[in-house]
Amino acid sequence: MPKMKTKRGAAKRFRVTGSGRVKRSRAYKRHILTTKSRKRKRQLRQSGMVSAADERAVKRLLPYL
């Protein structure tokens, strides 16, 4: 059986934690930042977790992570 390939786009966007959950960065912090409040921009710096509904699909894209 050949090795499975990792989807490189997903590998750049997600990290698997020690407990097996999938970590992600937040959206909406690329441009038009002047209209967003300071509090909102600060909270966008924090990473989030992939929802339980999507976790299985994301893990399938990352077979070796």
PDB file of C-alpha atoms in Angstrom:
ATOM      1  CA  MET A   1       0.000   0.000   0.000  1.00  0.00           C
ATOM      2  CA  PRO A   2       1.440   3.429  -0.842  1.00  0.00           C
ATOM      3  CA  LYS A   3       1.687   6.122   1.801  1.00  0.00           C
ATOM      4  CA  MET A   4      -1.218   8.508   2.177  1.00  0.00           C
ATOM      5  CA  LYS A   5      -0.550  12.106   1.235  1.00  0.00           C
ATOM      6  CA  THR A   6      -1.179  14.958   3.649  1.00  0.00           C
ATOM      7  CA  LYS A   7      -3.287  17.782   2.219  1.00  0.00           C
ATOM      8  CA  ARG A   8      -0.722  20.577   2.396  1.00  0.00           C
ATOM      9  CA  GLY A   9      -3.311  23.370   2.564  1.00  0.00           C
ATOM     10  CA  ALA A  10      -4.811  21.781   5.671  1.00  0.00           C
ATOM     11  CA  ALA A  11      -1.382  21.168   7.229  1.00  0.00           C
ATOM     12  CA  LYS A  12      -0.691  24.914   7.065  1.00  0.00           C
ATOM     13  CA  ARG A  13      -4.004  25.786   8.731  1.00  0.00           C
ATOM     14  CA  PHE A  14      -4.426  23.192  11.479  1.00  0.00           C
ATOM     15  CA  ARG A  15      -2.378  21.687  14.312  1.00  0.00           C
ATOM     16  CA  VAL A  16      -3.274  18.616  16.361  1.00  0.00           C
ATOM     17  CA  THR A  17      -2.891  19.083  20.126  1.00  0.00           C
ATOM     18  CA  GLY A  18      -1.491  16.504  22.529  1.00  0.00           C
ATOM     19  CA  SER A  19      -4.978  15.417  23.526  1.00  0.00           C
ATOM     20  CA  GLY A  20      -5.950  14.892  19.877  1.00  0.00           C
ATOM     21  CA  ARG A  21      -8.109  17.974  19.387  1.00  0.00           C
ATOM     22  CA  VAL A  22      -7.557  20.130  16.293  1.00  0.00           C
ATOM     23  CA  LYS A  23      -6.414  23.719  16.797  1.00  0.00           C
ATOM     24  CA  ARG A  24      -7.119  26.471  14.260  1.00  0.00           C
ATOM     25  CA  SER A  25      -6.536  30.196  13.871  1.00  0.00           C
ATOM     26  CA  ARG A  26      -9.418  32.644  13.701  1.00  0.00           C
ATOM     27  CA  ALA A  27     -10.741  34.311  10.552  1.00  0.00           C
ATOM     28  CA  TYR A  28     -11.444  38.039   9.896  1.00  0.00           C
ATOM     29  CA  LYS A  29      -8.071  39.491  10.887  1.00  0.00           C
ATOM     30  CA  ARG A  30      -6.555  40.116   7.430  1.00  0.00           C
ATOM     31  CA  HIS A  31      -7.827  43.510   6.276  1.00  0.00           C
ATOM     32  CA  ILE A  32     -10.318  46.321   7.000  1.00  0.00           C
ATOM     33  CA  LEU A  33      -9.121  46.335  10.597  1.00  0.00           C
ATOM     34  CA  THR A  34      -9.954  50.005  11.187  1.00  0.00           C
ATOM     35  CA  THR A  35     -13.668  49.240  11.479  1.00  0.00           C
ATOM     36  CA  LYS A  36     -13.124  46.494  14.058  1.00  0.00           C
ATOM     37  CA  SER A  37     -12.858  47.356  17.728  1.00  0.00           C
ATOM     38  CA  ARG A  38      -9.626  46.943  19.666  1.00  0.00           C
ATOM     39  CA  LYS A  39     -11.235  44.264  21.831  1.00  0.00           C
ATOM     40  CA  ARG A  40     -12.407  42.294  18.795  1.00  0.00           C
ATOM     41  CA  LYS A  41      -8.968  42.394  17.142  1.00  0.00           C
ATOM     42  CA  ARG A  42      -7.314  41.302  20.387  1.00  0.00           C
ATOM     43  CA  GLN A  43      -9.682  38.342  20.714  1.00  0.00           C
ATOM     44  CA  LEU A  44      -9.009  37.322  17.102  1.00  0.00           C
ATOM     45  CA  ARG A  45      -5.365  36.698  18.057  1.00  0.00           C
ATOM     46  CA  GLN A  46      -6.397  33.750  20.227  1.00  0.00           C
ATOM     47  CA  SER A  47      -6.516  30.363  18.545  1.00  0.00           C
ATOM     48  CA  GLY A  48      -9.685  28.286  18.571  1.00  0.00           C
ATOM     49  CA  MET A  49     -10.607  24.629  18.306  1.00  0.00           C
ATOM     50  CA  VAL A  50     -12.275  22.983  15.326  1.00  0.00           C
ATOM     51  CA  SER A  51     -15.883  22.079  16.149  1.00  0.00           C
ATOM     52  CA  ALA A  52     -16.662  18.470  17.002  1.00  0.00           C
ATOM     53  CA  ALA A  53     -18.777  18.153  13.830  1.00  0.00           C
ATOM     54  CA  ASP A  54     -15.823  19.075  11.569  1.00  0.00           C
ATOM     55  CA  GLU A  55     -13.010  17.422  13.518  1.00  0.00           C
ATOM     56  CA  ARG A  56     -13.271  14.020  11.807  1.00  0.00           C
ATOM     57  CA  ALA A  57     -13.145  15.600   8.339  1.00  0.00           C
ATOM     58  CA  VAL A  58     -10.081  17.694   9.214  1.00  0.00           C
ATOM     59  CA  LYS A  59      -8.241  14.716  10.726  1.00  0.00           C
ATOM     60  CA  ARG A  60      -8.813  12.792   7.501  1.00  0.00           C
ATOM     61  CA  LEU A  61      -6.890  15.516   5.648  1.00  0.00           C
ATOM     62  CA  LEU A  62      -3.975  15.139   8.090  1.00  0.00           C
ATOM     63  CA  PRO A  63      -3.251  11.401   8.281  1.00  0.00           C
ATOM     64  CA  TYR A  64       0.158  11.685  10.006  1.00  0.00           C
ATOM     65  CA  LEU A  65      -0.322  14.685  12.310  1.00  0.00           C
TER      66      LEU A  65
END
